[in-house]
Amino acid sequence: MSARYQLVMRNGPNPGAIYALDADLMTIGRDPSNTIPVNDPEISRQHARMSAQGGKIVIEDNGSTNGTSINGRRISGPHVLKSGEMISFGEDIVFMFEALNFDPDATIASSSSPAAAPRQQPVTPPPPPPHAYAGQVPAGPAPVAPPPASQTEKRTALPVVLGVGVLAVICACGGFFWWVDATYRWCTFFPFVAGCG
């Protein structure tokens, strides 16, 4: 039984990205020539290196500005990685180290018909990053669903009814005063008006 290793980006410019660790010497850094290039200002050009030694992966910081941490503790020398360990480069770039065990001599099951397509294993998506990556643009506000049609009709009907009601009151008052003036009944309805009495 042998193991295959990989890094999964948990936080950074490409969350969920998987990087196979299958070379004898691998480098991580901002420079595109690295085995694992990470385009982020917190990463040094040649930030860290990993090497396969005796069936294990050893990581070492290359004297980077922001350092390399394993499970939150900054390393100052070579460190043998264990499956599940979190590797941080600076404060915002986080990878998880995974060991995938497989047996190269294992018998592979196949279907009875040679024309059948090979079955693919379901892919489990990586969990979301622990916190938002500082370089990401925040998502906009959540869309708000429009109110139901009946509620919209009520909101539209209320101002119309109020407007019609106010207009009817103004017209009724105006009509009343016109009638009072046209029939000379000021003194009947308003005895306090000057000239009445």
CSV table of C-alpha atoms in Angstrom, one decimal:
chain,number,residue,atom,x,y,z
A,1,MET,CA,0.0,0.0,0.0
A,2,SER,CA,1.5,3.4,-1.0
A,3,ALA,CA,0.3,6.9,-0.6
A,4,ARG,CA,-0.3,9.8,-2.9
A,5,TYR,CA,-0.3,13.3,-1.6
A,6,GLN,CA,-2.1,16.5,-2.5
A,7,LEU,CA,-2.8,20.1,-1.4
A,8,VAL,CA,-6.3,21.5,-1.4
A,9,MET,CA,-6.6,25.3,-1.3
A,10,ARG,CA,-9.0,26.2,1.5
A,11,ASN,CA,-8.5,30.0,1.4
A,12,GLY,CA,-6.9,32.1,-1.3
A,13,PRO,CA,-7.4,33.0,-4.9
A,14,ASN,CA,-8.7,29.5,-6.0
A,15,PRO,CA,-10.6,27.9,-3.1
A,16,GLY,CA,-11.1,24.2,-3.7
A,17,ALA,CA,-8.2,23.9,-6.2
A,18,ILE,CA,-6.3,20.6,-5.8
A,19,TYR,CA,-2.6,20.3,-6.4
A,20,ALA,CA,-1.0,16.8,-6.8
A,21,LEU,CA,2.3,16.4,-5.0
A,22,ASP,CA,3.9,13.8,-7.2
A,23,ALA,CA,7.4,15.2,-7.9
A,24,ASP,CA,10.5,14.8,-5.8
A,25,LEU,CA,10.9,18.6,-5.3
A,26,MET,CA,8.0,21.1,-5.5
A,27,THR,CA,8.0,24.8,-4.9
A,28,ILE,CA,5.2,27.2,-3.9
A,29,GLY,CA,5.4,30.9,-4.6
A,30,ARG,CA,4.1,33.9,-6.5
A,31,ASP,CA,6.5,33.4,-9.4
A,32,PRO,CA,4.7,31.5,-12.3
A,33,SER,CA,7.7,29.1,-12.6
A,34,ASN,CA,6.8,27.5,-9.2
A,35,THR,CA,5.3,24.0,-9.2
A,36,ILE,CA,2.3,25.6,-7.3
A,37,PRO,CA,2.1,29.2,-8.3
A,38,VAL,CA,-0.1,31.4,-6.1
A,39,ASN,CA,-0.7,34.9,-7.4
A,40,ASP,CA,-1.2,36.8,-4.1
A,41,PRO,CA,0.9,39.7,-2.7
A,42,GLU,CA,1.3,37.8,0.7
A,43,ILE,CA,3.2,35.1,-1.1
A,44,SER,CA,6.9,35.5,-1.7
A,45,ARG,CA,8.3,34.7,-5.2
A,46,GLN,CA,9.9,31.5,-3.9
A,47,HIS,CA,7.9,31.1,-0.7
A,48,ALA,CA,8.4,27.4,0.3
A,49,ARG,CA,9.6,24.1,-1.0
A,50,MET,CA,8.3,20.6,-0.5
A,51,SER,CA,10.3,17.4,-1.1
A,52,ALA,CA,9.4,13.7,-1.1
A,53,GLN,CA,11.7,11.9,1.5
A,54,GLY,CA,11.2,8.3,2.4
A,55,GLY,CA,7.6,8.2,1.4
A,56,LYS,CA,6.7,11.4,3.3
A,57,ILE,CA,6.4,15.0,2.2
A,58,VAL,CA,8.7,17.5,4.0
A,59,ILE,CA,7.9,21.3,3.8
A,60,GLU,CA,10.4,24.1,4.5
A,61,ASP,CA,10.1,27.9,4.3
A,62,ASN,CA,12.5,29.6,1.9
A,63,GLY,CA,13.1,32.6,4.1
A,64,SER,CA,9.8,34.2,2.9
A,65,THR,CA,8.7,37.6,4.2
A,66,ASN,CA,5.3,36.4,5.7
A,67,GLY,CA,6.4,33.0,6.8
A,68,THR,CA,4.9,29.5,6.6
A,69,SER,CA,2.7,28.1,9.4
A,70,ILE,CA,1.5,24.6,10.1
A,71,ASN,CA,-1.8,24.5,12.1
A,72,GLY,CA,-1.3,28.1,13.1
A,73,ARG,CA,2.4,27.6,14.3
A,74,ARG,CA,5.1,29.2,12.2
A,75,ILE,CA,7.9,26.8,11.2
A,76,SER,CA,11.6,27.7,11.3
A,77,GLY,CA,12.9,24.5,9.8
A,78,PRO,CA,11.9,21.4,7.8
A,79,HIS,CA,8.5,19.9,8.9
A,80,VAL,CA,7.2,16.4,8.0
A,81,LEU,CA,3.5,16.9,6.9
A,82,LYS,CA,0.7,14.7,8.3
A,83,SER,CA,-2.6,14.2,6.6
A,84,GLY,CA,-5.2,16.9,7.6
A,85,GLU,CA,-2.6,19.5,8.6
A,86,MET,CA,-3.4,23.1,7.5
A,87,ILE,CA,-0.5,25.0,5.9
A,88,SER,CA,-0.7,28.8,5.9
A,89,PHE,CA,1.4,31.1,3.8
A,90,GLY,CA,1.1,34.6,5.3
A,91,GLU,CA,-2.3,35.2,6.9
A,92,ASP,CA,-4.8,34.6,4.1
A,93,ILE,CA,-3.5,31.7,2.0
A,94,VAL,CA,-4.4,28.3,3.5
A,95,PHE,CA,-3.9,24.8,2.1
A,96,MET,CA,-4.9,21.4,3.6
A,97,PHE,CA,-2.4,18.6,3.2
A,98,GLU,CA,-4.0,15.2,2.3
A,99,ALA,CA,-2.6,11.7,2.0
A,100,LEU,CA,-4.6,9.5,-0.3
A,101,ASN,CA,-3.9,5.8,0.2
A,102,PHE,CA,-4.1,3.4,-2.7
A,103,ASP,CA,-2.7,0.0,-3.6
A,104,PRO,CA,-1.2,-0.1,-7.1
A,105,ASP,CA,-1.5,-3.9,-7.2
A,106,ALA,CA,-5.2,-3.9,-6.3
A,107,THR,CA,-7.6,-5.6,-8.7
A,108,ILE,CA,-9.8,-3.1,-10.5
A,109,ALA,CA,-13.4,-4.1,-10.9
A,110,SER,CA,-14.8,-3.8,-14.4
A,111,SER,CA,-18.2,-4.3,-15.9
A,112,SER,CA,-19.0,-7.5,-17.8
A,113,SER,CA,-19.6,-5.7,-21.0
A,114,PRO,CA,-16.4,-4.2,-22.6
A,115,ALA,CA,-18.4,-1.3,-24.3
A,116,ALA,CA,-19.7,0.0,-21.0
A,117,ALA,CA,-18.4,3.4,-19.9
A,118,PRO,CA,-16.2,3.4,-16.8
A,119,ARG,CA,-17.9,4.3,-13.6
A,120,GLN,CA,-16.7,7.6,-12.1
A,121,GLN,CA,-16.5,8.1,-8.4
A,122,PRO,CA,-18.7,10.9,-7.0
A,123,VAL,CA,-16.7,14.0,-6.3
A,124,THR,CA,-17.2,15.5,-2.9
A,125,PRO,CA,-16.9,19.3,-3.0
A,126,PRO,CA,-14.4,20.8,-0.6
A,127,PRO,CA,-15.9,22.5,2.5
A,128,PRO,CA,-16.2,26.3,2.3
A,129,PRO,CA,-13.2,28.3,3.4
A,130,PRO,CA,-13.1,29.2,7.1
A,131,HIS,CA,-13.3,32.9,6.4
A,132,ALA,CA,-13.5,35.2,3.4
A,133,TYR,CA,-10.3,35.7,1.4
A,134,ALA,CA,-9.2,39.3,1.6
A,135,GLY,CA,-8.5,39.5,-2.1
A,136,GLN,CA,-12.0,38.5,-3.1
A,137,VAL,CA,-14.7,40.9,-4.1
A,138,PRO,CA,-17.6,40.5,-1.7
A,139,ALA,CA,-20.9,39.3,-3.1
A,140,GLY,CA,-23.6,41.8,-3.5
A,141,PRO,CA,-26.7,42.0,-1.3
A,142,ALA,CA,-29.0,39.0,-1.5
A,143,PRO,CA,-31.8,39.5,-4.1
A,144,VAL,CA,-35.1,40.3,-2.6
A,145,ALA,CA,-38.1,38.5,-3.9
A,146,PRO,CA,-40.9,40.8,-5.2
A,147,PRO,CA,-44.0,41.0,-3.0
A,148,PRO,CA,-47.0,38.8,-4.1
A,149,ALA,CA,-49.3,40.4,-6.7
A,150,SER,CA,-52.2,40.8,-4.1
A,151,GLN,CA,-49.9,42.8,-1.8
A,152,THR,CA,-48.7,45.0,-4.8
A,153,GLU,CA,-52.4,45.7,-5.8
A,154,LYS,CA,-53.2,46.7,-2.2
A,155,ARG,CA,-50.3,49.1,-2.1
A,156,THR,CA,-51.3,50.6,-5.4
A,157,ALA,CA,-55.0,50.8,-4.6
A,158,LEU,CA,-54.6,52.6,-1.2
A,159,PRO,CA,-53.1,55.9,-2.6
A,160,VAL,CA,-55.7,55.9,-5.4
A,161,VAL,CA,-58.6,55.5,-2.9
A,162,LEU,CA,-57.2,58.2,-0.7
A,163,GLY,CA,-56.7,60.6,-3.6
A,164,VAL,CA,-60.2,60.1,-4.9
A,165,GLY,CA,-61.6,60.6,-1.4
A,166,VAL,CA,-59.7,63.9,-0.8
A,167,LEU,CA,-60.8,65.1,-4.2
A,168,ALA,CA,-64.5,64.2,-3.5
A,169,VAL,CA,-64.3,66.2,-0.2
A,170,ILE,CA,-62.8,69.2,-1.9
A,171,CYS,CA,-65.4,69.1,-4.6
A,172,ALA,CA,-68.3,68.7,-2.1
A,173,CYS,CA,-67.0,71.7,0.0
A,174,GLY,CA,-66.6,73.8,-3.2
A,175,GLY,CA,-70.1,72.9,-4.4
A,176,PHE,CA,-71.6,73.7,-1.0
A,177,PHE,CA,-70.0,77.1,-0.8
A,178,TRP,CA,-71.0,77.9,-4.5
A,179,TRP,CA,-74.6,76.9,-3.7
A,180,VAL,CA,-74.6,79.1,-0.5
A,181,ASP,CA,-73.2,82.0,-2.4
A,182,ALA,CA,-75.6,81.6,-5.4
A,183,THR,CA,-78.7,81.4,-3.2
A,184,TYR,CA,-77.7,84.1,-0.8
A,185,ARG,CA,-77.9,81.9,2.2
A,186,TRP,CA,-74.7,83.1,4.0
A,187,CYS,CA,-76.7,84.4,6.9
A,188,THR,CA,-78.7,81.1,7.2
A,189,PHE,CA,-75.6,78.9,7.5
A,190,PHE,CA,-73.1,81.5,8.9
A,191,PRO,CA,-75.0,84.0,11.2
A,192,PHE,CA,-71.7,85.2,12.6
A,193,VAL,CA,-70.7,86.7,9.2
A,194,ALA,CA,-70.6,90.5,9.1
A,195,GLY,CA,-73.8,92.0,7.7
A,196,CYS,CA,-76.1,89.2,9.1
A,197,GLY,CA,-78.5,90.0,11.8
